[in-house]
Amino acid sequence: QKEVEQDPGPLSVPEGAIVSLNCTYSNSAFQYFMWYRQYSRKGPELLMYTYSSGNKEDGRFTAQVDKSSKYISLFIRDSQPSDSATYLCAMTPNTGNQFYFGTGTSLTVIP
Amino acid sequence: DTAVSQTPKYLVTQMGNDKSIKCEQNLGHDTMYWYKQDSKKFLKIMFSYNNKELIINETVPNRFSPKSPDKAHLNLHINSLELGDSAVYFCASSLSGRRTDTQYFGPGTRLTVL
């Protein structure tokens, strides 16, 4: 079983829709959770990060962590065509510097 | 100015060859990383270097060897290339290697082994 599971999609939504992207994980030691956005043929770029459980909002993006369910989400409100990319979740445990990535969800926002 | 750069962008080579990929960062960061992303977009860390010292080495074959001449450069040398080495290799850097530090990724090197 992989440390981090993520539905690869693809996910296709109309412009303006609310998008929900999710990851589950198995290691209860994970404490720090990140979302990366990767455009086609580019390197990933950090979008948001959260520490432990709770919500964090940044503009149209909201990251949510539910440690009891080992489940994290990224919500995108008022989605735009420029949001079309692959979104990767990543997480690290409480100690050490290991990073574990999901396989990424491919999102297309249709104008 | 490009923060993290990699060369070459594309690399096509035959099985059994030896090749190197170069990475440079101009962010003044102390830690650099190499990741491998397979065809299913799965991103897996291979190595990281902090102040010229290897601090992570995931279960990577010893055909892969990172070399860091200084803290701004981390090159990846691959011996005896195999078909399964075909992937996109990303270099990244972060300020000090702490898990809370943002990692900045390069544009990737797409390696194809024939």
Short mmCIF file of C-alpha atoms in Angstrom, two decimals:
data_model
loop_
_atom_site.label_atom_id
_atom_site.label_comp_id
_atom_site.label_asym_id
_atom_site.label_seq_id
_atom_site.Cartn_x
_atom_site.Cartn_y
_atom_site.Cartn_z
CA GLN A 1 0.00 0.00 0.00
CA LYS A 2 1.32 3.43 -0.92
CA GLU A 3 1.87 5.93 1.87
CA VAL A 4 -0.30 8.48 0.07
CA GLU A 5 -3.24 7.74 -2.22
CA GLN A 6 -4.68 10.23 -4.66
CA ASP A 7 -7.25 9.74 -7.42
CA PRO A 8 -5.43 10.54 -10.68
CA GLY A 9 -8.61 11.73 -12.42
CA PRO A 10 -8.78 13.24 -14.94
CA LEU A 11 -11.24 15.73 -13.57
CA SER A 12 -13.00 18.11 -15.95
CA VAL A 13 -15.20 20.95 -14.68
CA PRO A 14 -16.83 24.06 -16.20
CA GLU A 15 -15.40 27.48 -15.40
CA GLY A 16 -16.75 28.83 -12.11
CA ALA A 17 -17.29 25.41 -10.55
CA ILE A 18 -16.07 24.44 -7.09
CA VAL A 19 -13.39 21.77 -7.30
CA SER A 20 -12.59 19.29 -4.56
CA LEU A 21 -9.30 17.39 -4.65
CA ASN A 22 -8.50 14.76 -2.06
CA CYS A 23 -5.77 12.54 -0.68
CA THR A 24 -5.77 9.79 1.91
CA TYR A 25 -2.77 8.53 3.80
CA SER A 26 -1.86 5.66 6.06
CA ASN A 27 0.91 7.00 8.29
CA SER A 28 -0.48 8.68 11.40
CA ALA A 29 2.89 10.33 11.97
CA PHE A 30 2.31 12.74 9.06
CA GLN A 31 2.04 16.25 10.46
CA TYR A 32 2.77 18.66 7.65
CA PHE A 33 0.62 18.67 4.53
CA MET A 34 1.21 20.43 1.24
CA TRP A 35 -0.49 20.93 -2.10
CA TYR A 36 1.58 21.46 -5.22
CA ARG A 37 0.37 22.56 -8.64
CA GLN A 38 2.18 21.28 -11.71
CA TYR A 39 1.51 22.71 -15.15
CA SER A 40 2.22 20.53 -18.17
CA ARG A 41 5.95 20.02 -18.71
CA LYS A 42 6.86 22.20 -15.73
CA GLY A 43 8.11 21.50 -12.22
CA PRO A 44 5.72 21.42 -9.26
CA GLU A 45 5.18 24.66 -7.35
CA LEU A 46 3.96 24.91 -3.79
CA LEU A 47 0.39 26.14 -3.58
CA MET A 48 -0.48 25.78 0.08
CA TYR A 49 0.60 24.04 3.24
CA THR A 50 -1.06 23.23 6.53
CA TYR A 51 0.27 21.90 9.79
CA SER A 52 -1.73 19.24 11.62
CA SER A 53 -5.54 19.38 11.47
CA GLY A 54 -7.70 22.29 10.43
CA ASN A 55 -8.41 24.60 7.53
CA LYS A 56 -6.34 27.20 5.75
CA GLU A 57 -7.63 29.64 3.19
CA ASP A 58 -5.70 31.59 0.56
CA GLY A 59 -7.81 33.45 -1.95
CA ARG A 60 -9.87 30.95 -3.94
CA PHE A 61 -8.03 28.00 -2.38
CA THR A 62 -8.84 26.22 0.88
CA ALA A 63 -6.77 23.36 2.30
CA GLN A 64 -8.39 21.09 4.84
CA VAL A 65 -6.84 18.37 6.99
CA ASP A 66 -8.75 15.74 8.94
CA LYS A 67 -6.15 13.73 10.82
CA SER A 68 -8.71 11.47 12.47
CA SER A 69 -9.76 10.23 9.04
CA LYS A 70 -6.27 10.58 7.51
CA TYR A 71 -7.81 12.67 4.76
CA ILE A 72 -6.80 15.98 3.23
CA SER A 73 -8.61 18.15 0.71
CA LEU A 74 -7.99 21.12 -1.50
CA PHE A 75 -10.98 23.19 -2.57
CA ILE A 76 -10.85 25.62 -5.46
CA ARG A 77 -13.67 28.13 -5.66
CA ASP A 78 -14.70 29.93 -8.85
CA SER A 79 -12.34 27.72 -10.87
CA GLN A 80 -10.60 29.33 -13.84
CA PRO A 81 -9.10 27.85 -17.01
CA SER A 82 -5.70 28.88 -15.63
CA ASP A 83 -6.26 26.40 -12.79
CA SER A 84 -5.96 23.56 -15.31
CA ALA A 85 -2.97 21.56 -14.06
CA THR A 86 -2.04 18.49 -12.09
CA TYR A 87 -2.41 18.90 -8.33
CA LEU A 88 -0.17 16.82 -6.08
CA CYS A 89 -0.59 16.41 -2.37
CA ALA A 90 2.53 15.85 -0.26
CA MET A 91 3.18 15.24 3.39
CA THR A 92 5.94 14.69 5.89
CA PRO A 93 6.07 12.95 9.27
CA ASN A 94 6.83 14.56 12.58
CA THR A 95 10.52 13.73 12.44
CA GLY A 96 13.02 13.53 9.65
CA ASN A 97 12.92 15.11 6.25
CA GLN A 98 11.12 12.51 4.16
CA PHE A 99 8.55 13.80 1.71
CA TYR A 100 5.76 11.61 0.36
CA PHE A 101 3.79 12.66 -2.68
CA GLY A 102 0.48 11.53 -4.10
CA THR A 103 0.31 10.61 -7.77
CA GLY A 104 -1.46 13.85 -8.66
CA THR A 105 -4.95 14.66 -9.96
CA SER A 106 -5.22 16.10 -13.44
CA LEU A 107 -7.72 18.99 -13.56
CA THR A 108 -9.13 20.71 -16.63
CA VAL A 109 -11.34 23.78 -16.27
CA ILE A 110 -13.38 24.32 -19.41
CA PRO A 111 -14.16 27.95 -20.38
CA ASP B 1 16.28 35.02 -13.44
CA THR B 2 15.63 31.29 -13.21
CA ALA B 3 15.74 30.16 -9.58
CA VAL B 4 16.42 26.45 -10.20
CA SER B 5 17.73 25.42 -13.59
CA GLN B 6 18.49 22.01 -15.06
CA THR B 7 20.34 20.84 -18.13
CA PRO B 8 19.61 19.22 -20.41
CA LYS B 9 15.85 19.58 -20.73
CA TYR B 10 15.59 16.43 -22.84
CA LEU B 11 17.93 13.46 -22.91
CA VAL B 12 17.54 10.46 -25.20
CA THR B 13 20.11 7.71 -24.88
CA GLN B 14 20.72 4.01 -25.32
CA MET B 15 20.60 1.36 -22.62
CA GLY B 16 23.94 0.83 -20.95
CA ASN B 17 25.18 4.38 -21.43
CA ASP B 18 26.32 6.70 -18.65
CA LYS B 19 24.79 10.17 -18.45
CA SER B 20 24.73 13.22 -16.18
CA ILE B 21 22.08 15.81 -15.44
CA LYS B 22 23.10 19.16 -14.01
CA CYS B 23 21.23 21.38 -11.57
CA GLU B 24 21.97 24.87 -10.34
CA GLN B 25 20.10 27.14 -7.93
CA ASN B 26 20.69 30.85 -7.42
CA LEU B 27 18.48 31.18 -4.34
CA GLY B 28 21.27 30.80 -1.81
CA HIS B 29 19.61 27.69 -0.42
CA ASP B 30 21.50 25.15 1.65
CA THR B 31 19.61 22.03 0.57
CA MET B 32 19.06 20.55 -2.86
CA TYR B 33 17.07 17.49 -3.93
CA TRP B 34 16.61 15.10 -6.81
CA TYR B 35 13.19 13.62 -7.55
CA LYS B 36 12.05 11.08 -10.12
CA GLN B 37 8.57 11.39 -11.66
CA ASP B 38 7.37 8.35 -13.55
CA SER B 39 4.86 8.17 -16.39
CA LYS B 40 1.98 8.02 -13.89
CA LYS B 41 3.12 11.34 -12.40
CA PHE B 42 4.29 9.66 -9.19
CA LEU B 43 6.97 11.89 -7.66
CA LYS B 44 9.55 10.18 -5.47
CA ILE B 45 12.48 11.73 -3.70
CA MET B 46 15.85 10.22 -4.57
CA PHE B 47 18.46 12.29 -2.78
CA SER B 48 18.98 15.49 -0.90
CA TYR B 49 22.17 17.35 -0.08
CA ASN B 50 22.63 19.81 2.77
CA ASN B 51 25.88 21.75 2.83
CA LYS B 52 27.49 19.15 0.60
CA GLU B 53 26.41 16.27 2.82
CA LEU B 54 24.00 13.57 1.71
CA ILE B 55 21.14 13.43 4.20
CA ILE B 56 18.53 11.36 2.41
CA ASN B 57 19.09 8.42 0.15
CA GLU B 58 15.90 6.55 -0.62
CA THR B 59 16.18 3.00 -1.96
CA VAL B 60 17.81 4.14 -5.16
CA PRO B 61 20.13 1.83 -7.12
CA ASN B 62 23.79 2.66 -6.68
CA ARG B 63 23.95 3.31 -10.43
CA PHE B 64 22.67 6.74 -9.44
CA SER B 65 25.17 9.02 -7.77
CA PRO B 66 24.61 12.63 -6.79
CA LYS B 67 27.58 14.96 -6.89
CA SER B 68 27.65 18.42 -5.35
CA PRO B 69 30.71 20.56 -6.19
CA ASP B 70 29.27 23.43 -4.12
CA LYS B 71 26.01 24.27 -2.42
CA ALA B 72 24.57 25.90 -5.55
CA HIS B 73 24.98 22.77 -7.68
CA LEU B 74 23.76 19.20 -7.40
CA ASN B 75 24.42 16.98 -10.38
CA LEU B 76 23.02 13.50 -10.93
CA HIS B 77 25.18 10.89 -12.62
CA ILE B 78 23.60 7.67 -13.85
CA ASN B 79 25.65 4.63 -14.85
CA SER B 80 24.54 1.74 -17.06
CA LEU B 81 21.17 3.24 -17.93
CA GLU B 82 18.18 0.89 -17.99
CA LEU B 83 14.79 1.15 -19.69
CA GLY B 84 13.13 1.67 -16.31
CA ASP B 85 15.18 4.81 -15.74
CA SER B 86 13.03 6.62 -18.30
CA ALA B 87 11.25 9.35 -16.38
CA VAL B 88 11.30 13.06 -15.69
CA TYR B 89 13.94 14.02 -13.13
CA PHE B 90 13.36 17.15 -11.11
CA CYS B 91 15.89 19.07 -9.10
CA ALA B 92 14.64 21.18 -6.19
CA SER B 93 16.10 23.35 -3.47
CA SER B 94 14.99 24.66 -0.09
CA LEU B 95 16.42 27.11 2.39
CA SER B 96 17.70 24.72 5.04
CA GLY B 97 16.10 21.34 4.40
CA ARG B 98 13.53 21.61 7.17
CA ARG B 99 10.26 19.98 6.29
CA THR B 100 8.51 23.35 6.67
CA ASP B 101 10.77 25.02 4.10
CA THR B 102 9.26 25.56 0.67
CA GLN B 103 10.89 23.50 -2.03
CA TYR B 104 11.46 25.19 -5.37
CA PHE B 105 11.53 22.85 -8.33
CA GLY B 106 13.40 23.11 -11.59
CA PRO B 107 11.72 22.56 -14.96
CA GLY B 108 12.68 18.89 -15.14
CA THR B 109 14.84 16.74 -17.40
CA ARG B 110 12.92 14.25 -19.49
CA LEU B 111 15.10 11.15 -19.84
CA THR B 112 14.24 8.50 -22.40
CA VAL B 113 16.26 5.28 -22.47
CA LEU B 114 15.94 3.28 -25.68
#
